[in-house]
Coordinates of C-alpha atoms and ligand atoms in Angstrom, one line a residue:
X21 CA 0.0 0.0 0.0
X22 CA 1.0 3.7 -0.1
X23 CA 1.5 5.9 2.1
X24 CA -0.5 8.5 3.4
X25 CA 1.9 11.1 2.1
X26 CA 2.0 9.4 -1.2
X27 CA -1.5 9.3 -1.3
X28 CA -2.0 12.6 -0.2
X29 CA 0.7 14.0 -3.0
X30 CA 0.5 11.5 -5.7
X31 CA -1.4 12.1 -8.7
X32 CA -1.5 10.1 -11.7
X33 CA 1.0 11.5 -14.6
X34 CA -2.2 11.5 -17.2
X35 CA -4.4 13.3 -14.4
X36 CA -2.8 15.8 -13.7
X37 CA -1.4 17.3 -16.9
X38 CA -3.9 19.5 -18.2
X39 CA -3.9 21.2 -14.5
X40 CA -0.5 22.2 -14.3
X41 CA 0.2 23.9 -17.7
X42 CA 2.8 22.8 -20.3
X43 CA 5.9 23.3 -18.5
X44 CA 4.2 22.8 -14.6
X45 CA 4.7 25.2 -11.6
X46 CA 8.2 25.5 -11.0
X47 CA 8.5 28.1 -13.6
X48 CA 8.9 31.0 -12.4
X49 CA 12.3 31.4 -11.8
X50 CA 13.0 30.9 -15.3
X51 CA 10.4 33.9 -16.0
X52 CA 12.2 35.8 -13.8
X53 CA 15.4 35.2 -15.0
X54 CA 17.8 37.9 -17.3
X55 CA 17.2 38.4 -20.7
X56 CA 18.9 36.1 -22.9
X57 CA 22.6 36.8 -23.4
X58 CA 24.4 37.1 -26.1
X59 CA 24.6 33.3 -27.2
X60 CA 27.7 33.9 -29.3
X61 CA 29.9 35.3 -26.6
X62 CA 28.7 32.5 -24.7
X63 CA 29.5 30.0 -27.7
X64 CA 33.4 31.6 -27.8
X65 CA 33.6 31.2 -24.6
X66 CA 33.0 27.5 -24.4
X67 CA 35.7 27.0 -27.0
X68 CA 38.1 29.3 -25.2
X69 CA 37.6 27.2 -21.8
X70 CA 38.2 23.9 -24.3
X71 CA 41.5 24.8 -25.6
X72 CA 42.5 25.9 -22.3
X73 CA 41.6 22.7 -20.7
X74 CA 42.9 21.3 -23.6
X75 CA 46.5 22.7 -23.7
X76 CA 46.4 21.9 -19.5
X77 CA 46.2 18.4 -20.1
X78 CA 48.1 18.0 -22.7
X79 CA 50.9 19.6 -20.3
X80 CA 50.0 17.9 -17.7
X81 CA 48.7 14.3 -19.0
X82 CA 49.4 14.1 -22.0
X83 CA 48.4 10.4 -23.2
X84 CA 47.0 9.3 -19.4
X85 CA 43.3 8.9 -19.2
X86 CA 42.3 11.4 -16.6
X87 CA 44.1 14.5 -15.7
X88 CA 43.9 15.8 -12.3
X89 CA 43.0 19.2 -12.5
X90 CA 44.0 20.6 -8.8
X91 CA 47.5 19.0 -8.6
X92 CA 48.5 18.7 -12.0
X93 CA 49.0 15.0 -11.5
X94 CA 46.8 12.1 -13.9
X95 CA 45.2 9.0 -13.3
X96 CA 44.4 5.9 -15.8
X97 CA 40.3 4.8 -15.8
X98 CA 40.5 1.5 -16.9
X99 CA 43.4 -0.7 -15.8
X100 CA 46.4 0.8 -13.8
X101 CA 49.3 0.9 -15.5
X102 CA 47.5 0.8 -18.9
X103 CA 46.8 4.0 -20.4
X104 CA 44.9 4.0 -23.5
X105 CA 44.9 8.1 -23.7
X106 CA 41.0 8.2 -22.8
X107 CA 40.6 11.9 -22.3
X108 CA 42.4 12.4 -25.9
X109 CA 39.7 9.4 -27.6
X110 CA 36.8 11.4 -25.6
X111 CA 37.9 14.8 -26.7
X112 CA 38.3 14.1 -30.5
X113 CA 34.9 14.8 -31.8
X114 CA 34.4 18.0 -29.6
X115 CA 37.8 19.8 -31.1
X116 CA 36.6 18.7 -34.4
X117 CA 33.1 20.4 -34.2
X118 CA 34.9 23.5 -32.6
X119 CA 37.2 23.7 -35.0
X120 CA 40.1 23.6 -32.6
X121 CA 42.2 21.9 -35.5
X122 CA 45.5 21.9 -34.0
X123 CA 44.7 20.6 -31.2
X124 CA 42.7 17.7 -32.6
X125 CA 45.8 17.2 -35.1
X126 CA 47.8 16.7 -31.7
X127 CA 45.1 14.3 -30.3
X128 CA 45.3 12.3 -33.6
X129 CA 49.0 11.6 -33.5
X130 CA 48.8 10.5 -30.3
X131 CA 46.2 7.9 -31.3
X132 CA 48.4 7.2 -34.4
X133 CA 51.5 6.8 -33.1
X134 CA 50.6 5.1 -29.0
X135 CA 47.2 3.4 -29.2
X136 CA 47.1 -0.2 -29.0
X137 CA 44.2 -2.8 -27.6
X138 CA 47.3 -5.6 -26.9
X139 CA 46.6 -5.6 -23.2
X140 CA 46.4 -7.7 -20.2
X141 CA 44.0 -6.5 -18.1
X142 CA 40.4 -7.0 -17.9
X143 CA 38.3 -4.1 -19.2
X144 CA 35.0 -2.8 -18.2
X145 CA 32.6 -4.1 -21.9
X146 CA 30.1 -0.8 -21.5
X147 CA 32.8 1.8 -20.7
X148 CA 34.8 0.6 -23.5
X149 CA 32.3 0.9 -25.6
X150 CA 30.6 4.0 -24.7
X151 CA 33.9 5.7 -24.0
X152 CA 36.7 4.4 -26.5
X153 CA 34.6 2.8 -29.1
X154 CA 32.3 5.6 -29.4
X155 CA 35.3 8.3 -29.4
X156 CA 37.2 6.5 -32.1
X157 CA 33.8 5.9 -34.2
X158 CA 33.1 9.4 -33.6
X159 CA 36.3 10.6 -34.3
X160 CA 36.4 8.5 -37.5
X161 CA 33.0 10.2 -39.1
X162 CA 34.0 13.3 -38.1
X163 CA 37.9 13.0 -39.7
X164 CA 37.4 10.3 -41.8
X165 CA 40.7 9.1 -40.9
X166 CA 41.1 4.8 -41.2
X167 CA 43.4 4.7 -38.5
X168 CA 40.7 5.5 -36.1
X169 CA 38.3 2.8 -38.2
X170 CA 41.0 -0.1 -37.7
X171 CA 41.2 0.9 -34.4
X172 CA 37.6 0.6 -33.4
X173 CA 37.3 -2.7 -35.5
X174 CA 40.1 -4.2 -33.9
X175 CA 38.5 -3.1 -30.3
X176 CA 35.2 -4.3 -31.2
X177 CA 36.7 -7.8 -31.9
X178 CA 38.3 -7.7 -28.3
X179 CA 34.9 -6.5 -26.7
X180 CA 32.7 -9.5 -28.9
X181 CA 33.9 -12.7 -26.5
X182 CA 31.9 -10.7 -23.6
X183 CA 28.8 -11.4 -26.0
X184 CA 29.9 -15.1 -27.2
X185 CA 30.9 -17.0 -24.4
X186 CA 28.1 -15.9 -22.6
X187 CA 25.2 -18.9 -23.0
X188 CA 22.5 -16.0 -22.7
X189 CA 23.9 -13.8 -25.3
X190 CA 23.4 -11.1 -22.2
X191 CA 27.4 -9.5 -22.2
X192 CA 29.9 -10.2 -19.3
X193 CA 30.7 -7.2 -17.6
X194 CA 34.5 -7.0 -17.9
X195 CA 36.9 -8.7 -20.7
X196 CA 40.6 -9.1 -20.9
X197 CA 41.5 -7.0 -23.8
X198 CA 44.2 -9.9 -24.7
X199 CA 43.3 -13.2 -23.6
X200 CA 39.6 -12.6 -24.2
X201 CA 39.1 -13.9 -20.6
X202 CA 35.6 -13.2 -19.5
X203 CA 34.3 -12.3 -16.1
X204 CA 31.8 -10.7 -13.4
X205 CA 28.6 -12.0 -15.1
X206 CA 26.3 -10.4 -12.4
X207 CA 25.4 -7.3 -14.2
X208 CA 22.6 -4.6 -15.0
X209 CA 20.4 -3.0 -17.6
X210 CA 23.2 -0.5 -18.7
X211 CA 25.8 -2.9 -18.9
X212 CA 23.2 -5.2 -20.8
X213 CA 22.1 -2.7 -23.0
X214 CA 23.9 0.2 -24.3
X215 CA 26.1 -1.5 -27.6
X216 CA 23.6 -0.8 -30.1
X217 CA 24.4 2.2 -31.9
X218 CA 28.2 2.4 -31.7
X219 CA 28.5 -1.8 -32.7
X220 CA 25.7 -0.5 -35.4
X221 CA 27.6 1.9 -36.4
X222 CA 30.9 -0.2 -36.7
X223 CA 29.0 -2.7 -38.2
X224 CA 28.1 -0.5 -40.8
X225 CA 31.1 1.1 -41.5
X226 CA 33.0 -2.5 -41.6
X227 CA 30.1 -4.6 -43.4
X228 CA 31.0 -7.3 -40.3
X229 CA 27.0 -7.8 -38.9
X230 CA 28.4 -9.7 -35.4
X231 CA 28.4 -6.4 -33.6
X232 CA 25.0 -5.0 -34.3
X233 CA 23.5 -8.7 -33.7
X234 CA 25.4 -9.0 -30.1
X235 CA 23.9 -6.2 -29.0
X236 CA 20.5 -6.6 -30.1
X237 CA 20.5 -10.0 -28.9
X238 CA 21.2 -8.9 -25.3
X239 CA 18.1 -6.4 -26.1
X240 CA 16.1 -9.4 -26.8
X241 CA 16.7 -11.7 -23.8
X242 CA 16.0 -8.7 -21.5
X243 CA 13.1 -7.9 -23.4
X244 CA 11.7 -11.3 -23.2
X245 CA 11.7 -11.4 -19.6
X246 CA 9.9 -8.1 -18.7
X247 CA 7.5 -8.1 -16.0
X248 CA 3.6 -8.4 -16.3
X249 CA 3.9 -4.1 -16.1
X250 CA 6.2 -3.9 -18.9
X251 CA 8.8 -3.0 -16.7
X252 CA 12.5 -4.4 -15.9
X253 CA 14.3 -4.8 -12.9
X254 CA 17.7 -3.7 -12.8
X255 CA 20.1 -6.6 -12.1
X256 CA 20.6 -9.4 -14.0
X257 CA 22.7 -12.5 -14.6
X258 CA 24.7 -13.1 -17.6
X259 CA 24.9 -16.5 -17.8
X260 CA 21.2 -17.3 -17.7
X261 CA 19.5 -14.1 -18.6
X262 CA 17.7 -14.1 -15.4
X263 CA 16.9 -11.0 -13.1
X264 CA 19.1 -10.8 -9.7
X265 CA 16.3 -8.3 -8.3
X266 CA 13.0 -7.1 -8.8
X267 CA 13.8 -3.1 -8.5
X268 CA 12.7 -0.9 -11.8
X269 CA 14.7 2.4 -12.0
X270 CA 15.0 5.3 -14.6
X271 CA 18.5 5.5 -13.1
X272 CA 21.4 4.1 -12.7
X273 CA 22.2 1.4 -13.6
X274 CA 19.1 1.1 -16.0
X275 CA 18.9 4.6 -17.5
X276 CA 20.7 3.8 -20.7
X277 CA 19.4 0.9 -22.0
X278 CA 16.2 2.9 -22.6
X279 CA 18.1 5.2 -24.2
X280 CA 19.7 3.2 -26.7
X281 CA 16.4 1.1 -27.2
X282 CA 15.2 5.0 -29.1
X283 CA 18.3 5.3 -30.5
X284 CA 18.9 2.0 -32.1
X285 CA 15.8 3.2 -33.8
X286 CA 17.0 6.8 -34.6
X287 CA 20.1 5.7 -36.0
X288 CA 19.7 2.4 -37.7
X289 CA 16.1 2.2 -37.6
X290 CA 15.4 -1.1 -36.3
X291 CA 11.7 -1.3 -35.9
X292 CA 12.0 -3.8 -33.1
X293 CA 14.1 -1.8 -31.0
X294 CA 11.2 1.1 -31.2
X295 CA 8.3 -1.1 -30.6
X296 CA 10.3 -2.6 -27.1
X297 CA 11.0 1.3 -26.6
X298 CA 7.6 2.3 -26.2
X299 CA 6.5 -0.9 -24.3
X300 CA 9.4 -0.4 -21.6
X301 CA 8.4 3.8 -21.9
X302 CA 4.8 2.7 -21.6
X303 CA 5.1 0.7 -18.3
X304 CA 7.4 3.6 -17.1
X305 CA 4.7 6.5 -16.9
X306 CA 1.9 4.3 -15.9
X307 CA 4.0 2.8 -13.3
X308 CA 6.6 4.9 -12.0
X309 CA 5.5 8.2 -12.7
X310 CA 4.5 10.3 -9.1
X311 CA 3.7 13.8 -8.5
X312 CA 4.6 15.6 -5.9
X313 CA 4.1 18.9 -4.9
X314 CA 3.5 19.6 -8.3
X315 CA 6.9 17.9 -9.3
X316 CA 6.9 15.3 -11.6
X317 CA 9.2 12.7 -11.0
X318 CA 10.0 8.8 -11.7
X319 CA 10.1 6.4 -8.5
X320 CA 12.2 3.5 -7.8
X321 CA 9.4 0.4 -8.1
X322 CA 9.3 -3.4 -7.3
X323 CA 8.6 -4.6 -11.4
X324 CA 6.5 -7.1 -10.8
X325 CA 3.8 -5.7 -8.5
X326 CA 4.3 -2.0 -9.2
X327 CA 5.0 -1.2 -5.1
X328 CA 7.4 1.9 -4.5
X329 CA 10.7 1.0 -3.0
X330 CA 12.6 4.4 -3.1
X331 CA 12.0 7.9 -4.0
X332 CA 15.6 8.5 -4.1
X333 CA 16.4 9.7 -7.4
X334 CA 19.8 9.8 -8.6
X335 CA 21.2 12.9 -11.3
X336 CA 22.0 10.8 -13.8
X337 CA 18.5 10.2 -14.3
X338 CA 17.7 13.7 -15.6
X339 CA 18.6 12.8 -19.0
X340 CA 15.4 11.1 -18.9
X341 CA 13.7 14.2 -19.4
X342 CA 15.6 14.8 -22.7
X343 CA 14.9 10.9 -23.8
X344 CA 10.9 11.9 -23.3
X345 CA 11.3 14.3 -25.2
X346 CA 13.1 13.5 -28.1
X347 CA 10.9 10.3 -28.7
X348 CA 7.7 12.6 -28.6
X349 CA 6.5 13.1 -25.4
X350 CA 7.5 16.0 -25.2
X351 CA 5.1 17.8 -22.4
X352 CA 6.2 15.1 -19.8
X353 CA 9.6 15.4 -21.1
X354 CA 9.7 19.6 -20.3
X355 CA 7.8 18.6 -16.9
X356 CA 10.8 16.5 -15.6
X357 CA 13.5 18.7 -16.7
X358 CA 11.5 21.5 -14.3
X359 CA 11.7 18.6 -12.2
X360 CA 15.9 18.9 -12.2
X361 CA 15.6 22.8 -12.5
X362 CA 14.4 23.5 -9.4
X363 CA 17.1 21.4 -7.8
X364 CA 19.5 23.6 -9.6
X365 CA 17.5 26.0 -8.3
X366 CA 17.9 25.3 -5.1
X367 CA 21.4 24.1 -4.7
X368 CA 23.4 25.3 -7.6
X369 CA 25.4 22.5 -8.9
X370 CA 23.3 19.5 -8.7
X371 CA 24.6 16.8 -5.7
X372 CA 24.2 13.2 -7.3
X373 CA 21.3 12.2 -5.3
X374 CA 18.4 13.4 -4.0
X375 CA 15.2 12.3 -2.0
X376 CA 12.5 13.9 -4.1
X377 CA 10.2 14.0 -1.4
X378 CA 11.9 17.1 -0.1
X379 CA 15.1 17.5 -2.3
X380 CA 17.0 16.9 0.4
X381 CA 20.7 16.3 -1.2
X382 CA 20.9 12.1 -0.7
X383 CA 24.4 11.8 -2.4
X384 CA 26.3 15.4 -1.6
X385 CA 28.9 15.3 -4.3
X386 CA 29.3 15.8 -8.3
X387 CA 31.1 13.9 -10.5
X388 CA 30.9 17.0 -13.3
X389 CA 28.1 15.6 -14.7
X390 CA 26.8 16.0 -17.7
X391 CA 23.1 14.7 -17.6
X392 CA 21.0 18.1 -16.9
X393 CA 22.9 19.7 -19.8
X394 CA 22.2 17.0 -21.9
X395 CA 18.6 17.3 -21.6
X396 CA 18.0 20.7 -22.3
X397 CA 20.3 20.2 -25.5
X398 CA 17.5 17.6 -26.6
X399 CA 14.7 19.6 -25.7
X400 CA 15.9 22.7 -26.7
X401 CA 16.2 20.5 -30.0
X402 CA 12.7 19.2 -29.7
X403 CA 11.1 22.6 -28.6
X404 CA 13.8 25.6 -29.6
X405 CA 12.8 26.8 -26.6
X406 CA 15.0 29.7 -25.3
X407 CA 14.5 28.6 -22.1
X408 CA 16.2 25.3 -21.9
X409 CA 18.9 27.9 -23.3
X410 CA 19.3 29.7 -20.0
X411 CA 18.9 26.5 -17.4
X412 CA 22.2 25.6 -19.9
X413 CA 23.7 28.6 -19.2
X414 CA 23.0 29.0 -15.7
X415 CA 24.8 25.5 -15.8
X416 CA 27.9 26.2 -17.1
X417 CA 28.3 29.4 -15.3
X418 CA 27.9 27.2 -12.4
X419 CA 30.4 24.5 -13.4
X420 CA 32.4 27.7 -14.5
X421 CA 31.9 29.3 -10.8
X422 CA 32.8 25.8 -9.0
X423 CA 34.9 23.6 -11.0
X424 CA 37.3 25.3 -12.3
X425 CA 40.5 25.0 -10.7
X426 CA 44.6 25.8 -11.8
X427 CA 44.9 23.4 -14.6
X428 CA 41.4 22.3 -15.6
X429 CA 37.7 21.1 -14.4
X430 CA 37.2 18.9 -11.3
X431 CA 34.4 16.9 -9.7
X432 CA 32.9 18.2 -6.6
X433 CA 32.7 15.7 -3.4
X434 CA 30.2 18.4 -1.9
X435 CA 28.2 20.5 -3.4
X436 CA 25.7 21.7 -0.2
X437 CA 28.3 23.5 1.7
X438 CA 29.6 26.7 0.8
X439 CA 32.3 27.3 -0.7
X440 CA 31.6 23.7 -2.0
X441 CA 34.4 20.9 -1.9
X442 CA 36.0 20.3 -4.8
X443 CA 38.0 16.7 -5.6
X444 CA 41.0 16.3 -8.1
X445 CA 40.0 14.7 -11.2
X446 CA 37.9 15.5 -14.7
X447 CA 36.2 12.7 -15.5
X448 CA 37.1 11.5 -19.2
X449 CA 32.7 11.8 -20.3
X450 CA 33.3 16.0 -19.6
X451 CA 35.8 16.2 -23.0
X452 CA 32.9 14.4 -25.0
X453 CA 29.5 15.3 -23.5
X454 CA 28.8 19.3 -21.6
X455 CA 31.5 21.0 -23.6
X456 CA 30.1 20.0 -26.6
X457 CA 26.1 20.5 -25.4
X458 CA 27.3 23.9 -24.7
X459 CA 28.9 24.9 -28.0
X460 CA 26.2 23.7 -30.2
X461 CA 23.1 24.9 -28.2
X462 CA 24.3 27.9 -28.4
X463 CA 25.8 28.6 -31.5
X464 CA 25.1 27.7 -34.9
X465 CA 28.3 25.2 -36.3
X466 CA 29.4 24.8 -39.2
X467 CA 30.5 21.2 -38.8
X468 CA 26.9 19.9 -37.2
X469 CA 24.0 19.0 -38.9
X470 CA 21.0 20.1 -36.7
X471 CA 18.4 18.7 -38.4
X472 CA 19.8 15.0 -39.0
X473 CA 22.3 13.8 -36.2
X474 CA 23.1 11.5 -33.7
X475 CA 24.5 11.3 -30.5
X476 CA 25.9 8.7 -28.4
X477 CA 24.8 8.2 -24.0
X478 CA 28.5 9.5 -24.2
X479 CA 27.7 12.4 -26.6
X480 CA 29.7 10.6 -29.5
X481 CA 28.8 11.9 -32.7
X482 CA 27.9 8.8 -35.1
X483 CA 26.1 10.8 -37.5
X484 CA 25.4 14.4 -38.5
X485 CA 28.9 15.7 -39.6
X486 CA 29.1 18.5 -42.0
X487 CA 32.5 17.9 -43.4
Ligands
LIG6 O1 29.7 8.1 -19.1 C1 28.7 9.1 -19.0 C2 27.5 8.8 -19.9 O2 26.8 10.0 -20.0 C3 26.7 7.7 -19.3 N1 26.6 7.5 -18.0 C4 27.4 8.2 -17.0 C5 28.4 9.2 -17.5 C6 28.1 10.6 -17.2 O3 27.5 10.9 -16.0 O4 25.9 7.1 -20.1

C-alpha cells in the first residue's frame, strides 16, 4: 500500500497534466530570469575554456586517461598501468566540431603513433564501448581518418567474447583486452544494454553484422523477460539471462538501455528496437511516474507488482527528461526537466542524489556531470525553446563558478556546503558530453548538422557531420 503522504501527494501522470500547464509550476524562476545573453559570446567562450583545458592536459597528461585538475598529476580509468589516452579518444569529436584543428591534429598523433588494444588486463565491456569505441567511431565520421576505423574494428573484436561466451547472449561485464578472458557476469540494464548504436555503427562502416546482432540480442533476452507491467528490474545474470532483483529504476544502472532502445531506432532504424522502446516507456509513466508537490518525477518500483521501494532519485537520471522528449512526449519530457531545474535551483550544482520527497541532497557530491545539460540540448532540440537555453547557461556558469581549478575542471565531493568541496579529477565523459552540449546549443556550427544527427549516451557523434 502507499503511504499517506503518497496518497496525499501522488497524482497520476495522465491526471494531472492539463492542470499544471505545459511546463508545470516550478517556472517561475525561469520567468524571472535575465534576458537572454548574447549566445555567441557565450559559444566563444566554451571553446576558449576547451582549448584551455585542452593545452592543460596536454601539459599535464598528456596520453594518461584522466588528468587531475588541482594537482597537475593524472590517473588511468581502466586498468592501472594501462593508459589508453582516454581523455584524448573522448575529446576528438568535440575539437573537431569547434574547430580547434590543431589541437585535434595533436590528439590524432597520439592515437596514431601510441594506441594499442594488446593488453592484459580485464576491461570494463560498457565503458569501452561507450567511451573508447564511441570516441574512435566518432572521431572517425568526423575526420574520416582509417586509422581511427581499424582501431575501433580491432576493439570491437576484443569486446565481442563478452557477448559469445556468454550462453545468454546477455554480455559479461569486464573482458581481458588480450586473452579474451571473461568475467563478473552479475550485471545490469546499462551494462546489458547500451552497444547498439556504436557496434551498429561499426558494423556498418565494416560490413561485419556480429556487432549489431550482439547487442541486439542482449536487447532481446532482457526484453523477453519483462514483467507483467512492462517494466524491468535492474540486475541481471549473464549466464542465464535471469533477473538478480526485482527493483525498476530510470536510473542508474538502467537509465541507458532505454536510451539506446530509441536510439537503435534513430540511428539504424530497427523497428523492433522502437516497438520494445515504447512498451518499456509505456510501463514507465503508468508505473513509476508520481507527482509531488506539483513535481513530476519517476520512482524506484518493485517490477513485478508496481510497489514503490525508493523515492531517491539519482542525477543521472535527468537525462530522462531529454529521452521523453526526443521520442515525442514532449510535455512530460519539459515537466521532468523543471523537475531537475528547481534542484539547480535550489542548490546550484546538482549533488548526485536526492530524496525527491523534499530535495533533500541524498548523495552530496558531483562527478561533473553532464546529464542536466544533456537534456536541455534535446529539448531545446525538440522545442527551440529559449529557455532550456538559459537552465544551460546557468549551468555552465555554475560549473564555470565551481569547477574550475589551476589546470582544468574537477568533480565536486560536496556540493551543499559553501564554498563547496571540490575533488581532483575531470572525469574523461566531460571532453565528449557538456563541452560539446554547450557549444552547439548555443551557437550555430558549421561542422553539425541540426536537423539529421546523432549522439551517443557519451555524446559521440555517429552521424550528423558536416564535413
Ligand atoms: O559516461 C557518462 C555517460 O553519459 C553515461 N553515464 C554516465 C556518464 C556521465 O555521468 O551514459
Amino acid at each position: 500500500m502507499r503511504t499517506p503522504l503518497h496518497r496525499r501527494r501522488f497524482l497520476g501522470l495522465l491526471g494531472t497534466a492539463a492542470g499544471l500547464g505545459a511546463t508545470g509550476v516550478i517556472s517561475a524562476p525561469d520567468a524571472l530570469a535575465a534576458p537572454a545573453p548574447s549566445w555567441r559570446s557565450v559559444v566563444d567562450d566554451v571553446r576558449r575554456e576547451t582549448r584551455w583545458a585542452w593545452r592543460n592536459y596536454v601539459a599535464k597528461a598528456f596520453g594518461h586517461d584522466q588528468i587531475k585538475p588541482v594537482s597537475g598529476g593524472f590517473e588511468e580509468f581502466f586498468a592501472p598501468g594501462h593508459p589508453v589516452g582516454l581523455t584524448i579518444v573522448e575529446a576528438l569529436d568535440t575539437l573537431w566540431l569547434m574547430e580547434l584543428d590543431s589541437e585535434l591534429e595533436q590528439g590524432l598523433d597520439w592515437v596514431r603513433r601510441n594506441l594499442r588494444f594488446e593488453i592484459d588486463a580485464p576491461f570494463q565491456v560498457f565503458e569501452t564501448n561507450i567511451r573508447m569505441l564511441g570516441g574512435l567511431l566518432s572521431g572517425y565520421h568526423c575526420t574520416r581518418d582509417t586509422r581511427l576505423l581499424e582501431l575501433a574494428a580491432d576493439l570491437g573484436d576484443r569486446l565481442l567474447p563478452a557477448f559469445s561466451k556468454s550462453p545468454s547472449g546477455v554480455p559479461y561485464r569486464f573482458v581481458n583486452l588480450l586473452t579474451g578472458a571473461v568475467s563478473r557476469p552479475e550485471t545490469n540494464l546499462a551494462e546489458t544494454g547500451t552497444y547498439i548504436t556504436e557496434f551498429g555503427a561499426l558494423s556498418k562502416w565494416t560490413g561485419d553484422r556480429r556487432y549489431v546482432d550482439a547487442a541486439k540480442r542482449a536487447f532481446e533476452v532482457t526484453f523477453d523477460n519483462r514483467s507483467p507491467l512492462d517494466l524491468l528490474p535492474f540486475a541481471v545474470h549473464a549466464e542465464t539471462g535471469e533477473w538478480l532483483n526485482t527493483t525498476a529504476t530510470v536510473g542508474p544502472p538502467a537509465d541507458s538501455y532505454y536510451e539506446y532502445l530509441w536510439d537503435g531506432w534513430r540511428l539504424l532504424g530497427d523497428r523492433d528496437l522502437k516497438s520494445w522502446y515504447d512498451t518499456l516507456v509505456g510501463g514507465i509513466l503508468a508505473h513509476q511516474s508520481e507527482v509531488v508537490d506539483g513535481r513530476l518525477w519517476f520512482a524506484q518500483v518493485d517490477a513485478f507488482t508496481g510497489e514503490i521501494v525508493s523515492r531517491e532519485q539519482s542525477e543521472l537520471g535527468s537525462f530522462f527528461a531529454g529521452l521523453l522528449a526526443e521520442s515525442g512526449r514532449v510535455r512530460e519530457g519539459r515537466r521532468y526537466h523543471d523537475s531537475w531545474n528547481a534542484v539547480q535551483d535550489r542548490y546550484g550544482v546538482l549533488p548526485e542524489g536526492i530524496d525527491y520527497t523534499t530535495l533533500a541532497a541524498t548523495s552530496e557530491g558531483n562527478q561533473l556531470r553532464p546529464e542536466f545539460a544533456d537534456a536541455a540540448f534535446n529539448l531545446w532540440l525538440a522545442t527551440r525553446d529559449e529557455l532550456y537555453q538559459r537552465r544551460a547557461k546557468k549551468h555552465y556558469d555554475l560549473m564555470k563558478r565551481t569547477s574550475k581549478v589551476r589546470f582544468g575542471y574537477t568533480i565536486l565531493t560536496d556540493v551543499t556546503t559553501n564554498p563547496v568541496v571540490r575533488g581532483d579529477f575531470c572525469p574523461g565523459y566531460w571532453w565528449s558530453e557538456q563541452l560539446k552540449y554547450y557549444y552547439l546549443m548555443f551557437g550555430t556550427a558549421k561542422r553539425f548538422d541540426y536537423r539529421n544527427h546523432y549522439l551517443s549516451t557519451e555524446g559521440n557523434l555517429l552521424k550528423g557531420a558536416r564535413r
